[in-house]
C-alpha cells in the first residue's frame, strides 16, 4: 500500500479525478485528497471524503495541530495533481505555497506527477510551455495531455487523459522498487563520427528509448548513470549524466564507468564505421564535378568487447543487455538476425526491434522482443517507449536477482 496525495485543481476535468481516486482506492492505496479552493464548483468535498475515506480540506488553517501543509507531503509516497491547470503549473514552477496543495508540493520529497488539462491555447502558451519545462527539469513527471474534445465546441491538445490511462502510466511508481540498491549503466543516443570540423557521419537515433530506460530504471529504485551521445530529448532528472560523441569516446566512457555496476544496458546506436582520417579544415568543393572519396574503417564492437573483458575482470557488470536495431531481408527476418547477434555478442539479454524510416528512430513508440541467452522464451513489448522500457527493466531486474541467487 502506498500513501498518495491526490491534488485536484479547479478545471472541468476534475470529475475524472473522482474516477482516478476510485482506481487508487480499489488498488488498496491510502489517498489524501487536496482540492484547490475552487474545485468545489465542480466536485464537492463530500464526494472526495466518501471515496477516499479521509477528511478533505484545501485550507492550511484546518487541523493546524497536525501541520497538514508539511505533514501530508512528508508522509506521501507519491503526489499526483490531476487535473493540473495552467494556474497550478505556474504556481508550482514559481515555488508558491499559498494553499494546502502548493505547500504540500514544496514539502514533499516523494515523486510528483502532474496531468495538465486546459484549452489548447493555454497549453501552448509560452508561459505554460516554460513552466512545464521547469517542472520537468526538477524531476516532476508531467503527463502529456490528450488531444480531443474540450469544453464547449473546442477541440485539440489539452484534454485530460482518461483515468485508467493515468493509472496505468504511474504503475511503476505504485509498485515496489525492484532495482533498489542496484547500479545500472545505460548508453543512449546516436554517435557522430567526424569527417571534418563541420561534418559527421551519424544515424537517426533520437535517444528517446535510452532516456526512457534511464527513467524506468531510476523509478525502479536504481542508481543510474547515463552515458549520452546525442539526444533529441532531455535526460531524466536524478541520474548521473556523462557525455560522449563518437564511438571511440563512448567506448572510453563505458569502460571508465562499468566497474562495480550491477548491469549495463547498451542502447546507444553506435556507428559501425568511421572515417579513416578527419580533415583539419572543411572539405571543399574544388570544382563542379569532383567529389571526395571517404575511406571508412570499422569501429570497435563495444558490446562484444566488454562481454569478453568480464573474463579477466570480475568487477564488470554480471548482466549486460544489448540492443539490436535490425531490418529483415531475403536472407532472414528481424528475429533471425537478433538471435544470431545474441549468440555472437554473448550478453545475457538482447532487445531486438525493427527499424526504418518511419519505425522506432525518432518516434514515441516501439515494438521489441527481449531475447535471453539462457534460452528462456522471448518476451514481447509494444507501446510508448516508456512502456517498453518498463518491460525491459522488469526483465533486467529478474535477471539481476537470478544472478545474485546463483552467486549464493
C-alpha positions as a LaTeX table, in Angstrom:
\begin{tabular}{lrrr}
\hline
Residue & $x$ (\AA) & $y$ (\AA) & $z$ (\AA) \\
\hline
Unk1 & 0.00 & 0.00 & 0.00 \\
Unk2 & 1.22 & 3.50 & $-0.88$ \\
Unk3 & 0.32 & 6.77 & 0.79 \\
Unk4 & $-0.80$ & 9.02 & $-2.05$ \\
Unk5 & $-1.72$ & 12.68 & $-2.11$ \\
Unk6 & $-4.18$ & 13.43 & $-4.90$ \\
Unk7 & $-4.19$ & 17.16 & $-5.65$ \\
Unk8 & $-7.14$ & 18.38 & $-7.69$ \\
Unk9 & $-7.07$ & 21.84 & $-9.28$ \\
Unk10 & $-10.11$ & 23.73 & $-10.48$ \\
Unk11 & $-10.87$ & 22.60 & $-14.01$ \\
Unk12 & $-13.86$ & 20.95 & $-15.61$ \\
Unk13 & $-11.84$ & 17.73 & $-15.85$ \\
Unk14 & $-11.94$ & 17.40 & $-12.04$ \\
Unk15 & $-14.76$ & 14.87 & $-12.45$ \\
Unk16 & $-12.25$ & 12.46 & $-13.99$ \\
Unk17 & $-10.16$ & 12.66 & $-10.82$ \\
Unk18 & $-13.09$ & 11.09 & $-8.96$ \\
Unk19 & $-12.70$ & 8.01 & $-11.16$ \\
Unk20 & $-8.91$ & 8.00 & $-10.66$ \\
Unk21 & $-9.45$ & 8.19 & $-6.90$ \\
Unk22 & $-11.67$ & 5.12 & $-7.08$ \\
Unk23 & $-9.00$ & 3.20 & $-9.05$ \\
Unk24 & $-6.35$ & 4.10 & $-6.48$ \\
Unk25 & $-8.54$ & 3.06 & $-3.58$ \\
Unk26 & $-9.58$ & $-0.20$ & $-5.24$ \\
Unk27 & $-5.87$ & $-0.98$ & $-5.67$ \\
Unk28 & $-5.52$ & $-0.73$ & $-1.88$ \\
Unk29 & $-3.76$ & 2.63 & $-1.55$ \\
Unk30 & $-4.30$ & 5.27 & 1.13 \\
Unk31 & $-5.32$ & 8.53 & $-0.58$ \\
Unk32 & $-5.49$ & 12.03 & 0.87 \\
Unk33 & $-7.32$ & 14.39 & $-1.48$ \\
Unk34 & $-6.32$ & 18.06 & $-1.56$ \\
Unk35 & $-8.58$ & 20.16 & $-3.79$ \\
Unk36 & $-7.79$ & 23.78 & $-4.53$ \\
Unk37 & $-10.32$ & 26.33 & $-3.34$ \\
Unk38 & $-12.47$ & 26.50 & $-6.48$ \\
Unk39 & $-12.75$ & 22.75 & $-7.08$ \\
Unk40 & $-15.98$ & 22.73 & $-5.06$ \\
Unk41 & $-17.59$ & 24.50 & $-8.04$ \\
Unk42 & $-17.09$ & 21.23 & $-9.94$ \\
Unk43 & $-16.95$ & 18.44 & $-7.31$ \\
Unk44 & $-17.82$ & 18.88 & $-3.64$ \\
Unk45 & $-15.78$ & 17.72 & $-0.64$ \\
Unk46 & $-18.45$ & 15.17 & 0.28 \\
Unk47 & $-17.57$ & 13.17 & $-2.85$ \\
Unk48 & $-13.84$ & 13.23 & $-2.11$ \\
Unk49 & $-14.37$ & 12.23 & 1.52 \\
Unk50 & $-16.79$ & 9.43 & 0.69 \\
Unk51 & $-14.45$ & 7.84 & $-1.85$ \\
Unk52 & $-11.14$ & 8.44 & $-0.06$ \\
Unk53 & $-12.35$ & 7.64 & 3.46 \\
Unk54 & $-10.37$ & 10.63 & 4.75 \\
Unk55 & $-11.28$ & 14.21 & 5.70 \\
Unk56 & $-10.75$ & 16.74 & 2.92 \\
Unk57 & $-9.80$ & 20.40 & 3.04 \\
Unk58 & $-7.94$ & 22.96 & 0.98 \\
Unk59 & $-7.35$ & 25.31 & 3.92 \\
Unk60 & $-3.95$ & 25.35 & 5.65 \\
Unk61 & $-5.70$ & 26.54 & 8.84 \\
Unk62 & $-7.77$ & 23.38 & 9.18 \\
Unk63 & $-6.23$ & 20.76 & 11.52 \\
Unk64 & $-3.43$ & 23.18 & 12.41 \\
Unk65 & $-2.28$ & 20.88 & 15.21 \\
Unk66 & $-1.14$ & 18.28 & 12.64 \\
Unk67 & 0.62 & 20.89 & 10.41 \\
Unk68 & $-1.05$ & 19.41 & 7.35 \\
Unk69 & 0.76 & 21.53 & 4.74 \\
Unk70 & 4.03 & 19.85 & 5.78 \\
Unk71 & 2.86 & 16.51 & 7.17 \\
Unk72 & 0.95 & 15.35 & 4.11 \\
Unk73 & 3.92 & 15.95 & 1.82 \\
Unk74 & 6.40 & 14.39 & 4.23 \\
Unk75 & 4.37 & 11.21 & 4.64 \\
Unk76 & 3.46 & 10.77 & 0.97 \\
Unk77 & 4.98 & 8.07 & $-1.21$ \\
Unk78 & 3.56 & 9.79 & $-4.29$ \\
Unk79 & 1.91 & 13.13 & $-5.05$ \\
Unk80 & $-0.47$ & 13.38 & $-8.03$ \\
Unk81 & $-2.02$ & 16.58 & $-9.37$ \\
Unk82 & $-4.94$ & 15.64 & $-11.61$ \\
Unk83 & $-6.04$ & 17.78 & $-13.34$ \\
Unk84 & $-3.23$ & 20.32 & $-13.29$ \\
Unk85 & $-4.49$ & 23.66 & $-14.57$ \\
Unk86 & $-2.27$ & 26.34 & $-16.10$ \\
Unk87 & $-2.57$ & 28.18 & $-12.78$ \\
Unk88 & $-1.27$ & 25.31 & $-10.63$ \\
Unk89 & 1.59 & 24.66 & $-13.09$ \\
Unk90 & 2.60 & 28.31 & $-12.82$ \\
Unk91 & 2.36 & 28.41 & $-9.03$ \\
Unk92 & 4.29 & 25.14 & $-8.63$ \\
Unk93 & 7.01 & 26.28 & $-11.04$ \\
Unk94 & 7.35 & 29.54 & $-9.10$ \\
Unk95 & 7.56 & 27.77 & $-5.75$ \\
Unk96 & 4.49 & 29.49 & $-4.32$ \\
Unk97 & 2.83 & 27.98 & $-1.26$ \\
Unk98 & $-0.37$ & 29.93 & $-0.73$ \\
Unk99 & $-2.71$ & 26.98 & $-0.15$ \\
Unk100 & $-2.58$ & 23.41 & 1.13 \\
Unk101 & $-1.76$ & 21.84 & $-2.24$ \\
Unk102 & 1.15 & 24.12 & $-3.18$ \\
Unk103 & 2.51 & 23.88 & 0.37 \\
Unk104 & 2.41 & 20.10 & 0.09 \\
Unk105 & 4.24 & 20.24 & $-3.26$ \\
Unk106 & 7.06 & 22.22 & $-1.63$ \\
Unk107 & 7.25 & 19.97 & 1.43 \\
Unk108 & 7.27 & 16.59 & $-0.28$ \\
Unk109 & 10.32 & 14.66 & $-1.41$ \\
Unk110 & 8.19 & 11.94 & $-2.98$ \\
Unk111 & 7.79 & 11.60 & $-6.76$ \\
Unk112 & 5.38 & 14.17 & $-8.19$ \\
Unk113 & 3.19 & 13.53 & $-11.23$ \\
Unk114 & 1.08 & 16.22 & $-12.88$ \\
Unk115 & $-1.55$ & 15.68 & $-15.57$ \\
Unk116 & $-2.32$ & 19.02 & $-17.23$ \\
Unk117 & $-5.79$ & 19.81 & $-18.60$ \\
Unk118 & $-6.73$ & 23.12 & $-20.23$ \\
Unk119 & $-7.68$ & 24.69 & $-23.53$ \\
Unk120 & $-5.20$ & 24.30 & $-26.37$ \\
Unk121 & $-4.25$ & 27.98 & $-26.42$ \\
Unk122 & $-3.42$ & 27.85 & $-22.72$ \\
Unk123 & $-1.40$ & 24.62 & $-23.03$ \\
Unk124 & 0.60 & 26.01 & $-25.95$ \\
Unk125 & 1.14 & 29.47 & $-24.45$ \\
Unk126 & 4.87 & 30.23 & $-23.97$ \\
Unk127 & 4.34 & 30.75 & $-20.23$ \\
Unk128 & 2.81 & 27.28 & $-19.78$ \\
Unk129 & 5.47 & 25.73 & $-22.01$ \\
Unk130 & 8.19 & 27.35 & $-19.88$ \\
Unk131 & 6.55 & 26.36 & $-16.58$ \\
Unk132 & 6.20 & 22.76 & $-17.75$ \\
Unk133 & 9.86 & 22.67 & $-18.76$ \\
Unk134 & 10.92 & 24.00 & $-15.34$ \\
Unk135 & 8.88 & 21.36 & $-13.54$ \\
Unk136 & 10.28 & 18.57 & $-15.69$ \\
Unk137 & 13.82 & 19.78 & $-15.07$ \\
Unk138 & 13.10 & 19.49 & $-11.34$ \\
Unk139 & 12.05 & 15.89 & $-11.75$ \\
Unk140 & 8.27 & 16.29 & $-11.92$ \\
Unk141 & 6.66 & 13.81 & $-14.31$ \\
Unk142 & 4.30 & 15.83 & $-16.49$ \\
Unk143 & 1.91 & 13.61 & $-18.45$ \\
Unk144 & 1.25 & 14.90 & $-21.95$ \\
Unk145 & $-2.40$ & 15.87 & $-22.36$ \\
Unk146 & $-4.52$ & 14.07 & $-24.91$ \\
Unk147 & $-5.97$ & 15.67 & $-28.00$ \\
Unk148 & $-9.75$ & 15.73 & $-28.35$ \\
Unk149 & $-12.96$ & 17.43 & $-27.32$ \\
Unk150 & $-12.55$ & 20.21 & $-24.78$ \\
Unk151 & $-15.11$ & 22.43 & $-23.06$ \\
Unk152 & $-17.81$ & 23.71 & $-25.40$ \\
Unk153 & $-17.19$ & 23.24 & $-29.09$ \\
Unk154 & $-13.40$ & 23.44 & $-28.85$ \\
Unk155 & $-11.15$ & 20.50 & $-29.70$ \\
Unk156 & $-7.39$ & 19.99 & $-29.67$ \\
Unk157 & $-4.47$ & 19.12 & $-27.37$ \\
Unk158 & $-5.18$ & 19.86 & $-23.72$ \\
Unk159 & $-7.69$ & 17.17 & $-22.83$ \\
Unk160 & $-7.04$ & 15.20 & $-19.64$ \\
Unk161 & $-6.22$ & 11.55 & $-20.45$ \\
Unk162 & $-8.75$ & 9.00 & $-19.24$ \\
Unk163 & $-8.37$ & 7.90 & $-15.59$ \\
Unk164 & $-7.40$ & 4.33 & $-16.50$ \\
Unk165 & $-4.65$ & 5.68 & $-18.77$ \\
Unk166 & $-3.29$ & 7.87 & $-16.00$ \\
Unk167 & $-3.50$ & 4.97 & $-13.56$ \\
Unk168 & $-1.58$ & 2.72 & $-15.95$ \\
Unk169 & 1.08 & 5.38 & $-16.58$ \\
Unk170 & 2.00 & 5.53 & $-12.86$ \\
Unk171 & 2.16 & 1.80 & $-12.20$ \\
Unk172 & 5.94 & 1.93 & $-11.87$ \\
Unk173 & 5.54 & 4.43 & $-9.03$ \\
Unk174 & 2.88 & 2.34 & $-7.29$ \\
Unk175 & 4.90 & $-0.88$ & $-7.36$ \\
Unk176 & 7.84 & $-1.86$ & $-5.16$ \\
Unk177 & 11.28 & $-0.58$ & $-6.26$ \\
Unk178 & 12.55 & $-3.73$ & $-7.97$ \\
Unk179 & 16.04 & $-2.29$ & $-8.51$ \\
Unk180 & 16.51 & $-0.69$ & $-5.09$ \\
Unk181 & 20.19 & $-0.61$ & $-4.20$ \\
Unk182 & 21.31 & $-1.60$ & $-7.70$ \\
Unk183 & 23.61 & 0.37 & $-10.00$ \\
Unk184 & 22.76 & 0.49 & $-13.69$ \\
Unk185 & 24.84 & 1.99 & $-16.50$ \\
Unk186 & 22.94 & 2.92 & $-19.67$ \\
Unk187 & 24.09 & 4.28 & $-23.02$ \\
Unk188 & 21.73 & 6.31 & $-25.21$ \\
Unk189 & 21.62 & 8.32 & $-28.42$ \\
Unk190 & 23.43 & 8.11 & $-31.72$ \\
Unk191 & 27.17 & 8.51 & $-32.17$ \\
Unk192 & 28.62 & 11.04 & $-34.61$ \\
Unk193 & 31.81 & 10.23 & $-36.48$ \\
Unk194 & 33.55 & 13.45 & $-37.61$ \\
Unk195 & 34.60 & 13.96 & $-41.23$ \\
Unk196 & 35.92 & 17.48 & $-40.75$ \\
Unk197 & 35.25 & 20.33 & $-38.30$ \\
Unk198 & 31.65 & 20.79 & $-39.54$ \\
Unk199 & 30.50 & 17.42 & $-40.92$ \\
Unk200 & 29.96 & 13.98 & $-39.47$ \\
Unk201 & 28.53 & 10.56 & $-40.22$ \\
Unk202 & 25.54 & 9.84 & $-37.99$ \\
Unk203 & 22.30 & 7.92 & $-37.70$ \\
Unk204 & 18.61 & 8.56 & $-36.99$ \\
Unk205 & 18.66 & 7.72 & $-33.28$ \\
Unk206 & 16.95 & 10.33 & $-31.10$ \\
Unk207 & 17.93 & 8.75 & $-27.78$ \\
Unk208 & 14.28 & 8.53 & $-26.70$ \\
Unk209 & 14.39 & 4.82 & $-25.86$ \\
Unk210 & 17.62 & 5.14 & $-23.89$ \\
Unk211 & 16.24 & 8.10 & $-21.93$ \\
Unk212 & 13.07 & 6.10 & $-21.21$ \\
Unk213 & 15.21 & 3.21 & $-19.95$ \\
Unk214 & 17.10 & 5.56 & $-17.63$ \\
Unk215 & 13.81 & 6.95 & $-16.33$ \\
Unk216 & 12.33 & 3.49 & $-15.80$ \\
Unk217 & 15.46 & 2.24 & $-14.02$ \\
Unk218 & 15.50 & 5.34 & $-11.81$ \\
Unk219 & 11.81 & 4.89 & $-10.97$ \\
Unk220 & 12.55 & 1.25 & $-10.11$ \\
Unk221 & 14.98 & 2.44 & $-7.44$ \\
Unk222 & 18.30 & 2.06 & $-9.26$ \\
Unk223 & 21.25 & 4.41 & $-9.11$ \\
Unk224 & 21.55 & 5.26 & $-12.80$ \\
Unk225 & 24.48 & 6.54 & $-14.82$ \\
Unk226 & 23.50 & 7.61 & $-18.35$ \\
Unk227 & 26.20 & 7.93 & $-21.00$ \\
Unk228 & 24.57 & 10.17 & $-23.60$ \\
Unk229 & 25.92 & 10.67 & $-27.07$ \\
Unk230 & 23.47 & 12.90 & $-28.96$ \\
Unk231 & 19.95 & 13.20 & $-27.58$ \\
Unk232 & 16.93 & 14.97 & $-29.04$ \\
Unk233 & 15.17 & 14.84 & $-25.67$ \\
Unk234 & 16.33 & 15.92 & $-22.19$ \\
Unk235 & 17.98 & 13.39 & $-19.92$ \\
Unk236 & 15.78 & 12.45 & $-16.94$ \\
Unk237 & 16.28 & 14.21 & $-13.64$ \\
Unk238 & 18.01 & 12.23 & $-10.91$ \\
Unk239 & 20.56 & 10.31 & $-12.98$ \\
Unk240 & 24.29 & 10.86 & $-13.34$ \\
Unk241 & 24.93 & 12.18 & $-16.85$ \\
Unk242 & 28.13 & 11.51 & $-18.80$ \\
Unk243 & 28.63 & 12.93 & $-22.29$ \\
Unk244 & 30.30 & 11.27 & $-25.28$ \\
Unk245 & 30.16 & 11.95 & $-29.00$ \\
Unk246 & 31.87 & 9.39 & $-31.22$ \\
Unk247 & 32.04 & 5.62 & $-30.92$ \\
Unk248 & 35.59 & 5.82 & $-29.58$ \\
Unk249 & 34.56 & 8.34 & $-26.93$ \\
Unk250 & 31.60 & 6.15 & $-26.00$ \\
Unk251 & 33.87 & 3.11 & $-25.66$ \\
Unk252 & 36.18 & 5.04 & $-23.34$ \\
Unk253 & 33.26 & 6.24 & $-21.21$ \\
Unk254 & 31.71 & 2.76 & $-20.95$ \\
Unk255 & 34.93 & 1.15 & $-19.73$ \\
Unk256 & 35.58 & 4.08 & $-17.37$ \\
Unk257 & 32.20 & 3.68 & $-15.64$ \\
Unk258 & 31.31 & $-0.02$ & $-16.00$ \\
Unk259 & 33.13 & $-1.43$ & $-12.98$ \\
Unk260 & 31.02 & $-2.16$ & $-9.89$ \\
Unk261 & 27.78 & $-1.74$ & $-11.82$ \\
Unk262 & 25.09 & $-4.39$ & $-11.45$ \\
Unk263 & 24.02 & $-4.05$ & $-15.06$ \\
Unk264 & 24.96 & $-2.39$ & $-18.33$ \\
Unk265 & 22.35 & $-1.55$ & $-20.97$ \\
Unk266 & 23.96 & $-0.79$ & $-24.33$ \\
Unk267 & 21.13 & 1.10 & $-26.01$ \\
Unk268 & 23.15 & 3.72 & $-27.90$ \\
Unk269 & 23.11 & 3.50 & $-31.70$ \\
Unk270 & 26.84 & 3.11 & $-32.30$ \\
Unk271 & 28.18 & 3.73 & $-35.79$ \\
Unk272 & 29.75 & 0.59 & $-37.27$ \\
Unk273 & 32.22 & 2.66 & $-39.31$ \\
Unk274 & 34.12 & 5.94 & $-39.02$ \\
Unk275 & 36.24 & 7.95 & $-41.48$ \\
Unk276 & 39.83 & 6.73 & $-41.59$ \\
Unk277 & 41.04 & 10.32 & $-41.37$ \\
Unk278 & 39.49 & 13.50 & $-40.03$ \\
Unk279 & 40.27 & 16.57 & $-42.08$ \\
Unk280 & 41.58 & 19.55 & $-40.12$ \\
Unk281 & 39.58 & 22.02 & $-42.20$ \\
Unk282 & 36.26 & 21.92 & $-44.00$ \\
Unk283 & 36.33 & 19.70 & $-47.11$ \\
Unk284 & 35.99 & 22.00 & $-50.11$ \\
Unk285 & 34.24 & 21.56 & $-53.44$ \\
Unk286 & 37.19 & 22.08 & $-55.76$ \\
Unk287 & 35.20 & 22.04 & $-58.97$ \\
Unk288 & 31.70 & 21.28 & $-60.27$ \\
Unk289 & 32.27 & 17.57 & $-60.96$ \\
Unk290 & 34.69 & 16.04 & $-58.47$ \\
Unk291 & 33.74 & 14.66 & $-55.07$ \\
Unk292 & 35.94 & 13.42 & $-52.24$ \\
Unk293 & 36.43 & 9.72 & $-51.66$ \\
Unk294 & 35.99 & 8.92 & $-47.98$ \\
Unk295 & 37.71 & 5.80 & $-46.66$ \\
Unk296 & 35.95 & 4.12 & $-43.75$ \\
Unk297 & 37.33 & 1.88 & $-41.03$ \\
Unk298 & 35.43 & $-0.30$ & $-38.57$ \\
Unk299 & 34.60 & 0.99 & $-35.12$ \\
Unk300 & 35.22 & $-1.27$ & $-32.13$ \\
Unk301 & 32.35 & $-3.54$ & $-31.09$ \\
Unk302 & 31.90 & $-2.12$ & $-27.59$ \\
Unk303 & 29.26 & $-4.66$ & $-26.54$ \\
Unk304 & 31.33 & $-7.67$ & $-27.58$ \\
Unk305 & 34.48 & $-6.17$ & $-26.05$ \\
Unk306 & 33.03 & $-5.58$ & $-22.61$ \\
Unk307 & 31.39 & $-9.02$ & $-22.53$ \\
Unk308 & 34.78 & $-10.53$ & $-23.37$ \\
Unk309 & 36.55 & $-8.36$ & $-20.80$ \\
Unk310 & 34.48 & $-9.86$ & $-17.98$ \\
Unk311 & 36.59 & $-12.99$ & $-18.21$ \\
Unk312 & 39.54 & $-11.11$ & $-16.76$ \\
Unk313 & 37.71 & $-8.54$ & $-14.65$ \\
Unk314 & 35.02 & $-9.67$ & $-12.22$ \\
Unk315 & 34.24 & $-6.02$ & $-11.38$ \\
Unk316 & 32.40 & $-5.62$ & $-14.70$ \\
Unk317 & 28.60 & $-5.96$ & $-14.75$ \\
Unk318 & 27.29 & $-9.53$ & $-14.39$ \\
Unk319 & 24.26 & $-8.64$ & $-16.51$ \\
Unk320 & 24.72 & $-6.93$ & $-19.86$ \\
Unk321 & 21.85 & $-6.01$ & $-22.16$ \\
Unk322 & 22.39 & $-5.36$ & $-25.84$ \\
Unk323 & 20.09 & $-3.71$ & $-28.36$ \\
Unk324 & 19.76 & $-4.80$ & $-31.96$ \\
Unk325 & 18.19 & $-2.35$ & $-34.38$ \\
Unk326 & 17.54 & $-4.64$ & $-37.32$ \\
Unk327 & 15.88 & $-4.75$ & $-40.72$ \\
Unk328 & 14.81 & $-8.01$ & $-42.35$ \\
Unk329 & 15.74 & $-9.05$ & $-45.88$ \\
Unk330 & 15.50 & $-12.08$ & $-48.16$ \\
Unk331 & 18.17 & $-13.82$ & $-46.05$ \\
Unk332 & 16.29 & $-13.70$ & $-42.77$ \\
Unk333 & 13.79 & $-11.95$ & $-40.51$ \\
Unk334 & 14.47 & $-9.32$ & $-37.87$ \\
Unk335 & 14.21 & $-12.01$ & $-35.19$ \\
Unk336 & 16.58 & $-14.33$ & $-37.08$ \\
Unk337 & 19.23 & $-11.63$ & $-37.16$ \\
Unk338 & 18.55 & $-10.87$ & $-33.50$ \\
Unk339 & 19.12 & $-14.45$ & $-32.36$ \\
Unk340 & 22.33 & $-14.64$ & $-34.37$ \\
Unk341 & 23.56 & $-11.39$ & $-32.84$ \\
Unk342 & 22.77 & $-12.62$ & $-29.30$ \\
Unk343 & 24.91 & $-15.70$ & $-29.93$ \\
Unk344 & 27.79 & $-13.58$ & $-31.28$ \\
Unk345 & 27.75 & $-10.92$ & $-28.60$ \\
Unk346 & 27.49 & $-13.18$ & $-25.56$ \\
Unk347 & 25.35 & $-10.80$ & $-23.49$ \\
Unk348 & 22.60 & $-12.00$ & $-21.15$ \\
Unk349 & 19.71 & $-10.18$ & $-22.85$ \\
Unk350 & 19.26 & $-8.74$ & $-26.32$ \\
Unk351 & 16.40 & $-6.38$ & $-27.14$ \\
Unk352 & 15.50 & $-6.60$ & $-30.81$ \\
Unk353 & 13.47 & $-4.05$ & $-32.69$ \\
Unk354 & 12.77 & $-3.40$ & $-36.34$ \\
Unk355 & 13.90 & $-0.01$ & $-37.60$ \\
Unk356 & 13.33 & 2.03 & $-40.71$ \\
Unk357 & 12.48 & 5.49 & $-41.97$ \\
Unk358 & 9.19 & 5.54 & $-40.01$ \\
Unk359 & 9.92 & 2.84 & $-37.45$ \\
Unk360 & 11.44 & 3.31 & $-33.98$ \\
Unk361 & 14.00 & 6.08 & $-34.66$ \\
Unk362 & 12.62 & 9.49 & $-33.72$ \\
Unk363 & 9.16 & 8.16 & $-32.83$ \\
Unk364 & 7.48 & 7.91 & $-29.43$ \\
Unk365 & 6.54 & 4.23 & $-29.76$ \\
Unk366 & 8.40 & 0.97 & $-30.15$ \\
Unk367 & 7.84 & $-2.77$ & $-30.55$ \\
Unk368 & 10.53 & $-5.14$ & $-29.29$ \\
Unk369 & 11.32 & $-8.74$ & $-28.46$ \\
Unk370 & 13.57 & $-9.43$ & $-25.47$ \\
Unk371 & 15.78 & $-12.47$ & $-26.13$ \\
Unk372 & 17.61 & $-14.41$ & $-23.40$ \\
Unk373 & 20.97 & $-16.16$ & $-23.61$ \\
Unk374 & 19.77 & $-18.95$ & $-21.31$ \\
Unk375 & 17.06 & $-19.92$ & $-23.79$ \\
Unk376 & 14.01 & $-18.60$ & $-21.95$ \\
Unk377 & 11.10 & $-17.76$ & $-24.27$ \\
Unk378 & 11.26 & $-14.30$ & $-25.80$ \\
Unk379 & 9.22 & $-11.55$ & $-24.11$ \\
Unk380 & 7.46 & $-9.03$ & $-26.33$ \\
Unk381 & 6.65 & $-5.43$ & $-25.51$ \\
Unk382 & 4.85 & $-2.76$ & $-27.52$ \\
Unk383 & 3.58 & 0.74 & $-26.86$ \\
Unk384 & 5.17 & 4.02 & $-25.86$ \\
Unk385 & 8.91 & 3.94 & $-25.29$ \\
Unk386 & 8.46 & 4.35 & $-21.53$ \\
Unk387 & 6.06 & 1.39 & $-21.51$ \\
Unk388 & 8.61 & $-0.68$ & $-23.45$ \\
Unk389 & 11.35 & 0.50 & $-21.08$ \\
Unk390 & 9.41 & $-0.71$ & $-18.05$ \\
Unk391 & 9.11 & $-4.20$ & $-19.55$ \\
Unk392 & 12.84 & $-4.28$ & $-20.30$ \\
Unk393 & 13.71 & $-3.05$ & $-16.80$ \\
Unk394 & 11.41 & $-5.70$ & $-15.31$ \\
Unk395 & 13.24 & $-8.43$ & $-17.22$ \\
Unk396 & 16.58 & $-6.91$ & $-16.23$ \\
Unk397 & 15.62 & $-6.93$ & $-12.54$ \\
Unk398 & 14.65 & $-10.59$ & $-12.76$ \\
Unk399 & 17.99 & $-11.39$ & $-14.42$ \\
Unk400 & 19.98 & $-9.50$ & $-11.75$ \\
Unk401 & 18.10 & $-11.27$ & $-8.96$ \\
Unk402 & 18.76 & $-14.59$ & $-10.68$ \\
Unk403 & 22.50 & $-13.91$ & $-10.79$ \\
Unk404 & 22.52 & $-12.92$ & $-7.13$ \\
Unk405 & 20.71 & $-16.16$ & $-6.22$ \\
Unk406 & 23.16 & $-18.21$ & $-8.30$ \\
Unk407 & 26.11 & $-16.50$ & $-6.60$ \\
Unk408 & 24.80 & $-17.57$ & $-3.19$ \\
\hline
\end{tabular}
